[in-house]
């Protein structure tokens, strides 16, 4: 590809991003060209530059949004997809709404409608009096062809594959080889052609939704677009309302407006109260912190203790200089100052924990309360074996930023130490959900599962940890590796897996 062709593809990528928000890495722009070329041919245009002009012309915007959307998105969806989340919705959102009998729900990126219709069926099944409720379920998508299918309400057996047979019988009528949704559930859902990133056009401002489902949509967007889209969704959600995302999507690094919920073996988010209410809550929780009783000591040797023991002797095994030039961990924002952060990390890497701590202690009272400082302090306290101080720092950090994966991991270590292995597993699983690239929660979860005799989970977690360790950022290993080098941690995973292999035989 010559420079002119690359330039043309880059302009195409920018036009597509402006139209529907999709992000394309530099190494994928050729694929973008391949995907959109059929559309250029279908329109009889001379090439991409002509197509770019069309993409930018207001009169073609709606048609091209659908065309580009259909060529670039996967519209795969089905009834009862990730049903754990639907049950969480029924219990956490719909049950409390039974008092007022009022519910507002958005299905953002609803494709051919299976998601909002699943909600309608689930509500009918749970609440026999739903006809007397004031319910509004709105599904929207940028793909007009999918919306047409949604409005027709006719589905293949494949779309109904996860639906229990009794519900299929009760809510559908067989028409030739398709299944037609009956009016009872169908009439509960309205559809709208709406692009989540259309500039200036957002009809759901102040919609006061009780729940928004935006599953398997955000993954297409660049981080900046994702922020804009989440801000829009937030403006449509009532305070305390819930946001359900796909399994591979998380709000880490996108917004602080939500707290993570983990129930029904699934994850979702709840919109936080206003800043003022949050500050009041914080003051209350700080008072609680200061009076919290010390956790009971565990009889078993925990990973926390192993870290404490190792932090003084094994750090020397970590490759010296590995940290040099490495970017500060992505778990940090720049507020504490990259230099100060790098200084503390460099001291930690050289096992100079006391100096690192002194550096932290010299921070101003305000700087000490910043999330970055709290996280570093929690790490230092963990390495020193000071569980109480580590846990207090974690609690404070999570009260400010409960989407902080590192804090959840450190909390898991503290809980394991105090004998609460179930709590530890929960926090490891939250950390892994919030940052699927973080190796240590996987490793820790693997060791916990092995100790509990759950060898299948142990094997799967340690295998994932092994893969992640190979790519883990050096600075994050210094922070969370507990004083062990990448090689030591890798070898630990391998040894544990090999031992289990023997036991499985
Ligand atoms: C994989 S489907 C997800 C369907 C359903 N939410 C689910 O999880 O089963 C993704 C849908 O998001 C829609 N989508 C992608 N970008 C969008 C945007 N900017 N505005 C509205 N819808 C969008 C696509 O058209 C597609 O139908």
Coordinates of C-alpha atoms and ligand atoms in Angstrom, one line a residue:
X1 CA 0.0 0.0 0.0
X2 CA 1.5 3.4 -1.0
X3 CA 1.2 6.6 1.0
X4 CA -1.8 8.0 -1.0
X5 CA -3.8 4.7 -0.5
X6 CA -3.0 4.8 3.3
X7 CA -4.1 8.4 3.4
X8 CA -7.4 7.6 1.7
X9 CA -8.0 4.7 4.2
X10 CA -7.2 7.0 7.1
X11 CA -9.8 9.6 5.8
X12 CA -12.3 6.7 5.5
X13 CA -11.6 5.6 9.1
X14 CA -12.2 9.2 10.4
X15 CA -15.4 9.5 8.4
X16 CA -16.7 6.2 9.8
X17 CA -15.7 7.2 13.3
X18 CA -17.6 10.5 13.0
X19 CA -20.6 8.7 11.6
X20 CA -21.0 5.8 14.1
X21 CA -18.2 6.1 16.6
X22 CA -16.3 3.0 15.7
X23 CA -12.5 3.0 16.5
X24 CA -10.1 1.3 14.2
X25 CA -6.4 0.6 15.1
X26 CA -3.9 1.6 12.4
X27 CA -3.2 -2.1 11.6
X28 CA -6.9 -2.7 10.9
X29 CA -7.6 0.0 8.4
X30 CA -7.0 -2.3 5.4
X31 CA -9.7 -4.6 6.8
X32 CA -12.0 -1.5 7.0
X33 CA -11.4 -0.8 3.3
X34 CA -12.1 -4.5 2.5
X35 CA -15.3 -4.4 4.5
X36 CA -16.7 -1.2 2.9
X37 CA -15.5 -1.8 -0.7
X38 CA -18.7 -3.7 -1.6
X39 CA -20.8 -0.6 -0.7
X40 CA -18.6 1.6 -2.9
X41 CA -19.2 -0.8 -5.8
X42 CA -23.0 -1.1 -5.0
X43 CA -23.3 2.7 -5.3
X44 CA -21.2 2.7 -8.5
X45 CA -18.7 5.2 -7.0
X46 CA -15.2 5.8 -8.4
X47 CA -13.4 5.0 -5.1
X48 CA -13.2 5.7 -1.4
X49 CA -12.7 9.5 -1.7
X50 CA -16.1 9.7 -3.4
X51 CA -17.6 7.5 -0.7
X52 CA -16.1 9.6 2.0
X53 CA -17.9 12.7 0.5
X54 CA -21.1 10.7 0.6
X55 CA -20.5 9.7 4.2
X56 CA -20.1 13.3 5.2
X57 CA -23.2 14.6 3.2
X58 CA -26.1 15.2 5.6
X59 CA -28.7 13.9 3.1
X60 CA -27.0 10.5 3.0
X61 CA -26.3 10.2 6.7
X62 CA -29.3 8.0 7.7
X63 CA -28.8 5.5 4.8
X64 CA -25.1 5.3 5.2
X65 CA -25.4 4.8 9.0
X66 CA -27.4 1.7 8.4
X67 CA -25.2 0.5 5.5
X68 CA -21.9 1.0 7.3
X69 CA -23.4 -0.3 10.5
X70 CA -24.5 -3.5 8.8
X71 CA -21.1 -4.0 7.2
X72 CA -19.1 -3.4 10.3
X73 CA -21.2 -4.7 13.2
X74 CA -22.1 -8.1 14.3
X75 CA -25.9 -8.0 14.9
X76 CA -26.0 -11.4 16.5
X77 CA -28.4 -11.5 19.4
X78 CA -30.9 -14.0 20.8
X79 CA -33.7 -14.4 23.4
X80 CA -32.5 -15.0 27.0
X81 CA -28.9 -14.0 26.2
X82 CA -26.9 -13.7 29.5
X83 CA -30.1 -14.5 31.4
X84 CA -28.3 -14.0 34.8
X85 CA -28.5 -10.3 34.1
X86 CA -32.2 -10.5 33.3
X87 CA -32.8 -12.2 36.7
X88 CA -30.7 -9.6 38.4
X89 CA -32.8 -6.9 36.6
X90 CA -36.1 -8.6 37.8
X91 CA -34.8 -8.8 41.4
X92 CA -33.0 -5.5 41.8
X93 CA -35.0 -3.2 39.5
X94 CA -38.4 -4.6 38.7
X95 CA -39.3 -6.0 42.2
X96 CA -38.8 -2.6 43.9
X97 CA -40.7 -0.9 41.1
X98 CA -43.7 -3.1 41.9
X99 CA -44.7 -0.5 44.6
X100 CA -45.1 2.3 42.1
X101 CA -45.8 0.0 39.2
X102 CA -43.8 2.3 36.9
X103 CA -40.8 1.1 34.8
X104 CA -38.7 2.8 32.2
X105 CA -36.2 0.6 30.3
X106 CA -33.9 1.4 27.3
X107 CA -32.3 -1.3 25.2
X108 CA -29.5 0.6 23.5
X109 CA -28.2 -1.2 20.4
X110 CA -31.1 -3.7 20.4
X111 CA -30.4 -5.1 17.0
X112 CA -33.4 -7.3 15.9
X113 CA -35.2 -6.9 19.2
X114 CA -34.6 -10.1 21.1
X115 CA -33.2 -8.2 24.1
X116 CA -36.1 -5.9 24.8
X117 CA -38.6 -8.6 24.0
X118 CA -36.8 -10.9 26.5
X119 CA -37.4 -8.2 29.1
X120 CA -41.1 -8.0 28.2
X121 CA -41.5 -11.7 28.5
X122 CA -39.6 -11.9 31.8
X123 CA -41.7 -9.1 33.2
X124 CA -45.0 -10.8 32.2
X125 CA -43.8 -14.0 33.8
X126 CA -42.7 -12.4 37.1
X127 CA -45.6 -9.9 37.4
X128 CA -49.1 -11.3 36.4
X129 CA -50.5 -7.8 36.9
X130 CA -48.0 -6.1 34.5
X131 CA -50.9 -5.0 32.3
X132 CA -51.9 -2.5 35.0
X133 CA -48.3 -1.1 35.3
X134 CA -47.0 1.9 33.5
X135 CA -44.2 0.3 31.6
X136 CA -42.2 1.7 28.8
X137 CA -39.6 -0.4 27.0
X138 CA -37.8 1.3 24.2
X139 CA -35.3 -0.5 21.9
X140 CA -33.1 1.5 19.5
X141 CA -30.4 0.8 17.0
X142 CA -28.6 2.5 14.2
X143 CA -29.3 -0.3 11.8
X144 CA -32.7 0.3 10.2
X145 CA -32.9 -3.2 8.7
X146 CA -32.5 -4.8 12.1
X147 CA -35.3 -2.5 13.5
X148 CA -37.6 -3.6 10.7
X149 CA -37.0 -7.2 11.7
X150 CA -37.6 -6.2 15.4
X151 CA -40.9 -4.6 14.5
X152 CA -42.0 -7.6 12.5
X153 CA -41.3 -9.8 15.5
X154 CA -40.6 -13.0 13.4
X155 CA -37.6 -15.1 14.5
X156 CA -35.8 -18.2 13.5
X157 CA -35.5 -21.2 15.8
X158 CA -31.8 -20.2 16.2
X159 CA -32.9 -16.9 17.8
X160 CA -35.0 -18.9 20.3
X161 CA -32.4 -21.4 21.1
X162 CA -31.9 -20.4 24.8
X163 CA -35.6 -19.8 25.5
X164 CA -37.3 -22.6 27.6
X165 CA -39.8 -24.6 25.5
X166 CA -42.8 -23.6 27.7
X167 CA -42.1 -19.9 27.0
X168 CA -41.6 -20.5 23.3
X169 CA -45.0 -22.2 23.3
X170 CA -46.7 -19.5 25.4
X171 CA -45.4 -16.4 23.6
X172 CA -44.9 -17.5 19.9
X173 CA -46.9 -18.8 17.1
X174 CA -45.3 -20.9 14.4
X175 CA -45.6 -19.3 10.9
X176 CA -44.1 -21.5 8.3
X177 CA -40.5 -21.9 9.4
X178 CA -40.4 -18.9 11.7
X179 CA -41.8 -18.0 15.1
X180 CA -43.9 -14.9 15.5
X181 CA -44.0 -13.2 18.8
X182 CA -47.6 -12.8 20.1
X183 CA -49.0 -9.3 20.8
X184 CA -49.0 -9.7 24.6
X185 CA -45.2 -9.2 24.8
X186 CA -44.8 -7.5 21.4
X187 CA -47.0 -4.6 22.3
X188 CA -44.9 -3.8 25.4
X189 CA -41.9 -2.7 23.3
X190 CA -41.4 0.4 21.0
X191 CA -38.5 0.8 18.6
X192 CA -36.7 3.8 17.4
X193 CA -34.0 4.5 14.8
X194 CA -31.3 6.2 16.8
X195 CA -27.5 6.4 16.5
X196 CA -25.8 6.5 19.9
X197 CA -23.2 9.0 18.6
X198 CA -25.3 11.2 16.4
X199 CA -24.1 14.7 17.3
X200 CA -26.6 16.8 19.1
X201 CA -29.5 14.3 18.7
X202 CA -30.3 12.5 21.9
X203 CA -34.0 12.0 22.5
X204 CA -33.6 10.2 25.8
X205 CA -32.2 13.2 27.8
X206 CA -34.0 13.1 31.2
X207 CA -35.8 9.8 30.3
X208 CA -35.2 8.7 33.9
X209 CA -34.8 5.1 33.0
X210 CA -34.8 2.6 35.8
X211 CA -32.5 0.3 33.7
X212 CA -30.5 0.6 30.5
X213 CA -29.3 -2.4 28.7
X214 CA -26.4 -1.6 26.4
X215 CA -24.9 -5.0 25.9
X216 CA -22.2 -5.9 23.4
X217 CA -22.3 -2.4 21.8
X218 CA -19.6 -0.3 23.6
X219 CA -16.9 -2.7 22.5
X220 CA -17.0 -1.2 19.0
X221 CA -16.1 2.3 20.2
X222 CA -12.8 4.1 20.9
X223 CA -12.3 5.1 24.6
X224 CA -13.2 8.7 23.8
X225 CA -16.4 7.8 22.0
X226 CA -17.2 5.3 24.8
X227 CA -17.0 8.1 27.3
X228 CA -19.4 10.3 25.3
X229 CA -21.8 7.5 24.8
X230 CA -21.8 6.5 28.5
X231 CA -22.3 10.2 29.4
X232 CA -25.4 10.2 27.2
X233 CA -26.7 7.0 28.7
X234 CA -26.1 8.4 32.2
X235 CA -28.2 11.4 31.3
X236 CA -31.1 9.1 30.6
X237 CA -30.8 7.0 33.7
X238 CA -32.4 8.0 37.0
X239 CA -30.3 8.3 40.1
X240 CA -29.7 4.8 41.5
X241 CA -30.8 3.3 38.1
X242 CA -28.9 0.3 36.6
X243 CA -26.7 -0.1 33.6
X244 CA -26.2 -3.5 32.1
X245 CA -23.2 -4.0 29.8
X246 CA -21.9 -7.1 27.9
X247 CA -19.5 -9.5 29.7
X248 CA -16.5 -8.2 27.9
X249 CA -17.3 -4.5 28.6
X250 CA -16.4 -2.5 31.7
X251 CA -16.6 1.1 32.8
X252 CA -13.1 1.1 34.2
X253 CA -11.3 4.3 33.2
X254 CA -14.5 5.6 31.5
X255 CA -16.5 7.2 34.4
X256 CA -16.8 7.4 38.1
X257 CA -20.5 7.8 38.0
X258 CA -21.3 4.2 38.7
X259 CA -20.6 1.5 41.3
X260 CA -20.1 -2.0 40.2
X261 CA -22.7 -4.6 41.4
X262 CA -21.9 -8.3 41.5
X263 CA -24.9 -10.5 42.2
X264 CA -26.6 -13.4 40.5
X265 CA -23.1 -14.5 39.2
X266 CA -23.0 -11.5 36.9
X267 CA -21.8 -7.9 36.8
X268 CA -23.7 -4.7 36.2
X269 CA -23.5 -1.1 37.3
X270 CA -25.6 1.2 39.5
X271 CA -25.6 5.0 39.0
X272 CA -24.3 6.7 42.0
X273 CA -26.0 9.4 44.0
X274 CA -24.9 13.0 43.5
X275 CA -21.4 14.2 44.5
X276 CA -22.9 15.8 47.6
X277 CA -24.6 12.6 48.8
X278 CA -21.4 10.8 48.0
X279 CA -19.3 13.1 50.2
X280 CA -21.8 12.6 53.0
X281 CA -21.6 8.8 52.6
X282 CA -17.8 9.0 52.5
X283 CA -17.6 10.8 55.8
X284 CA -19.8 8.2 57.4
X285 CA -17.7 5.4 56.0
X286 CA -14.5 7.0 57.2
X287 CA -15.9 7.2 60.7
X288 CA -16.7 3.5 60.4
X289 CA -13.2 2.7 59.2
X290 CA -11.6 4.3 62.2
X291 CA -13.6 2.1 64.6
X292 CA -13.4 -1.1 62.6
X293 CA -12.2 -4.1 64.6
X294 CA -9.0 -5.8 63.5
X295 CA -9.7 -8.9 61.4
X296 CA -9.2 -12.3 62.9
X297 CA -5.9 -14.0 62.1
X298 CA -5.9 -16.9 59.7
X299 CA -4.5 -20.3 60.6
X300 CA -3.3 -21.0 57.1
X301 CA -0.4 -19.5 55.3
X302 CA -2.0 -17.0 52.9
X303 CA -0.7 -15.5 49.7
X304 CA -0.7 -12.2 51.7
X305 CA 1.9 -13.8 54.1
X306 CA 3.8 -15.2 51.2
X307 CA 4.0 -11.7 49.7
X308 CA 5.2 -10.3 53.0
X309 CA 7.9 -12.9 53.3
X310 CA 8.9 -12.7 49.7
X311 CA 8.9 -8.9 49.4
X312 CA 12.1 -8.7 51.4
X313 CA 14.1 -11.5 49.7
X314 CA 12.8 -12.2 46.2
X315 CA 12.7 -8.6 44.9
X316 CA 16.3 -9.0 44.0
X317 CA 15.3 -11.6 41.4
X318 CA 13.2 -9.0 39.6
X319 CA 15.2 -7.9 36.6
X320 CA 16.9 -4.6 37.4
X321 CA 16.3 -1.8 35.0
X322 CA 13.1 -3.5 33.8
X323 CA 11.2 -0.5 35.1
X324 CA 13.3 2.0 33.4
X325 CA 11.5 3.7 30.5
X326 CA 8.3 1.7 31.3
X327 CA 5.2 3.8 31.3
X328 CA 3.6 4.2 34.7
X329 CA 0.9 1.6 35.3
X330 CA -2.3 2.2 33.4
X331 CA -4.1 1.8 36.8
X332 CA -3.0 5.4 37.5
X333 CA -4.2 8.7 36.3
X334 CA -1.7 11.5 36.3
X335 CA -3.0 13.4 39.3
X336 CA -0.3 12.3 41.7
X337 CA 2.4 13.3 39.2
X338 CA 4.1 10.7 37.0
X339 CA 7.6 11.6 38.4
X340 CA 6.6 11.0 42.0
X341 CA 4.8 7.8 41.1
X342 CA 7.8 6.6 39.1
X343 CA 10.1 7.5 42.1
X344 CA 8.0 5.4 44.5
X345 CA 7.8 2.5 42.1
X346 CA 11.6 2.6 41.5
X347 CA 12.2 2.5 45.2
X348 CA 9.8 -0.4 45.6
X349 CA 11.5 -2.3 42.8
X350 CA 14.8 -1.8 44.6
X351 CA 13.3 -3.2 47.8
X352 CA 13.7 0.2 49.4
X353 CA 10.2 0.0 50.9
X354 CA 10.9 2.3 53.9
X355 CA 12.2 5.0 51.7
X356 CA 9.2 4.6 49.4
X357 CA 7.0 4.9 52.4
X358 CA 8.8 8.0 53.6
X359 CA 8.2 9.5 50.2
X360 CA 4.5 8.7 50.6
X361 CA 4.4 10.1 54.1
X362 CA 5.9 13.4 52.9
X363 CA 3.0 14.0 50.6
X364 CA 0.5 16.7 51.6
X365 CA -2.7 15.4 53.4
X366 CA -4.7 16.0 50.3
X367 CA -2.3 14.1 48.0
X368 CA -2.3 11.2 50.5
X369 CA -6.0 10.8 49.9
X370 CA -5.7 10.6 46.2
X371 CA -6.5 7.2 44.7
X372 CA -3.0 6.7 43.4
X373 CA -1.5 7.4 46.8
X374 CA -4.0 5.2 48.6
X375 CA -3.2 2.3 46.2
X376 CA 0.6 2.7 46.6
X377 CA 0.1 2.9 50.4
X378 CA -2.0 -0.3 50.3
X379 CA 0.6 -2.1 48.3
X380 CA 3.4 -1.0 50.7
X381 CA 1.4 -2.1 53.7
X382 CA 0.6 -5.4 52.1
X383 CA 4.3 -5.9 51.4
X384 CA 5.1 -5.1 55.0
X385 CA 2.4 -7.5 56.3
X386 CA 0.4 -4.7 57.9
X387 CA -3.0 -6.0 57.1
X388 CA -5.0 -3.6 59.0
X389 CA -3.4 -0.5 57.4
X390 CA -3.6 -2.2 53.9
X391 CA -7.2 -3.0 54.4
X392 CA -8.1 0.5 55.6
X393 CA -6.3 2.1 52.6
X394 CA -8.2 -0.4 50.3
X395 CA -11.5 0.5 51.9
X396 CA -10.9 4.2 51.5
X397 CA -9.8 3.8 47.9
X398 CA -12.9 1.6 47.0
X399 CA -15.2 4.2 48.7
X400 CA -13.8 6.7 46.2
X401 CA -13.3 4.5 43.2
X402 CA -14.9 1.1 43.4
X403 CA -14.0 0.4 39.7
X404 CA -10.3 0.2 40.7
X405 CA -9.2 -3.3 39.8
X406 CA -5.9 -3.1 41.8
X407 CA -7.8 -2.1 44.9
X408 CA -10.1 -5.1 44.6
X409 CA -7.1 -7.4 44.2
X410 CA -5.4 -6.0 47.3
X411 CA -8.7 -6.3 49.2
X412 CA -8.8 -9.9 48.1
X413 CA -5.4 -10.5 49.7
X414 CA -6.5 -8.8 52.9
X415 CA -9.7 -10.9 53.1
X416 CA -7.8 -14.1 52.5
X417 CA -5.5 -13.2 55.3
X418 CA -8.4 -12.6 57.6
X419 CA -9.9 -16.0 56.7
X420 CA -12.7 -14.8 54.4
X421 CA -11.8 -16.9 51.4
X422 CA -15.2 -16.4 49.8
X423 CA -14.9 -12.7 50.1
X424 CA -11.4 -13.0 48.6
X425 CA -12.6 -14.9 45.6
X426 CA -15.4 -12.3 45.1
X427 CA -12.9 -9.5 45.0
X428 CA -10.5 -11.4 42.7
X429 CA -13.3 -12.0 40.4
X430 CA -14.3 -8.3 40.4
X431 CA -10.7 -7.3 39.8
X432 CA -10.5 -9.7 36.8
X433 CA -13.8 -8.4 35.4
X434 CA -12.7 -4.7 35.7
X435 CA -9.3 -5.3 34.2
X436 CA -9.2 -8.6 32.2
X437 CA -5.5 -8.0 31.5
X438 CA -4.4 -8.0 35.1
X439 CA -2.7 -11.3 35.9
X440 CA -2.5 -11.3 39.7
X441 CA -6.2 -11.7 40.5
X442 CA -6.3 -14.8 38.2
X443 CA -3.2 -16.2 39.9
X444 CA -4.6 -15.6 43.3
X445 CA -8.0 -17.0 42.4
X446 CA -6.3 -20.1 41.1
X447 CA -4.4 -20.6 44.3
X448 CA -7.5 -20.1 46.4
X449 CA -9.5 -22.5 44.2
X450 CA -6.8 -25.1 44.5
X451 CA -6.8 -24.8 48.3
X452 CA -10.5 -25.2 48.3
X453 CA -10.2 -28.4 46.2
X454 CA -11.9 -26.9 43.1
X455 CA -9.3 -28.1 40.7
X456 CA -11.1 -27.3 37.5
X457 CA -11.4 -23.6 38.5
X458 CA -7.8 -23.6 39.7
X459 CA -6.6 -25.0 36.4
X460 CA -8.5 -22.5 34.4
X461 CA -7.5 -19.5 36.5
X462 CA -3.8 -20.4 36.6
X463 CA -3.7 -21.1 32.9
X464 CA -5.2 -17.6 32.3
X465 CA -2.7 -16.1 34.7
X466 CA 0.1 -17.8 32.8
X467 CA -1.0 -16.2 29.6
X468 CA -1.4 -12.7 31.1
X469 CA 1.9 -12.8 33.0
X470 CA 3.8 -13.0 29.8
X471 CA 2.3 -9.7 28.7
X472 CA 1.9 -7.9 32.1
X473 CA 3.3 -4.4 32.4
X474 CA 6.6 -4.4 34.4
X475 CA 5.3 -1.6 36.7
X476 CA 2.2 -3.6 37.5
X477 CA 4.3 -6.6 38.4
X478 CA 6.3 -4.5 40.8
X479 CA 3.0 -3.2 42.3
X480 CA 1.0 -6.4 42.5
X481 CA 3.5 -9.2 42.1
X482 CA 4.2 -9.3 45.8
X483 CA 7.9 -9.1 45.4
X484 CA 8.1 -12.0 42.9
X485 CA 9.6 -11.6 39.5
X486 CA 7.7 -12.4 36.3
X487 CA 9.8 -15.6 36.0
X488 CA 9.0 -16.7 39.6
X489 CA 5.3 -16.1 39.2
X490 CA 5.3 -17.9 35.8
X491 CA 7.2 -20.8 37.4
X492 CA 4.7 -20.9 40.3
X493 CA 1.8 -21.2 37.9
X494 CA 3.5 -23.9 35.9
X495 CA 4.4 -25.9 39.0
X496 CA 0.9 -25.7 40.4
X497 CA -0.6 -26.7 37.1
X498 CA 1.8 -29.6 36.7
X499 CA 0.9 -30.8 40.2
X500 CA -2.8 -30.7 39.4
X501 CA -2.1 -32.5 36.1
X502 CA -0.8 -35.3 38.2
X503 CA -3.8 -35.3 40.5
X504 CA -6.2 -35.2 37.6
X505 CA -4.8 -38.4 36.1
Ligands
LIG1 C1 -24.0 -7.4 18.9 S1 -25.5 -6.4 18.7 C2 -26.0 -6.5 20.4 C3 -27.5 -6.7 20.5 C4 -28.0 -6.9 21.9 N1 -27.8 -5.7 22.7 C5 -27.4 -8.1 22.6 O1 -26.5 -7.9 23.5 O2 -27.8 -9.2 22.3 C6 -24.8 -4.8 18.6 C7 -25.8 -3.8 18.1 O3 -25.3 -2.5 18.4 C8 -25.7 -1.7 17.3 N2 -24.9 -0.4 17.3 C9 -23.5 -0.3 17.1 N3 -23.2 1.0 17.1 C10 -24.3 1.7 17.4 C11 -24.5 3.1 17.5 N4 -23.5 4.0 17.3 N5 -25.8 3.5 17.8 C12 -26.8 2.6 17.9 N6 -26.6 1.3 17.8 C13 -25.4 0.8 17.5 C14 -25.4 -2.5 16.1 O4 -26.2 -2.0 15.0 C15 -25.9 -3.9 16.5 O5 -27.2 -4.1 16.2

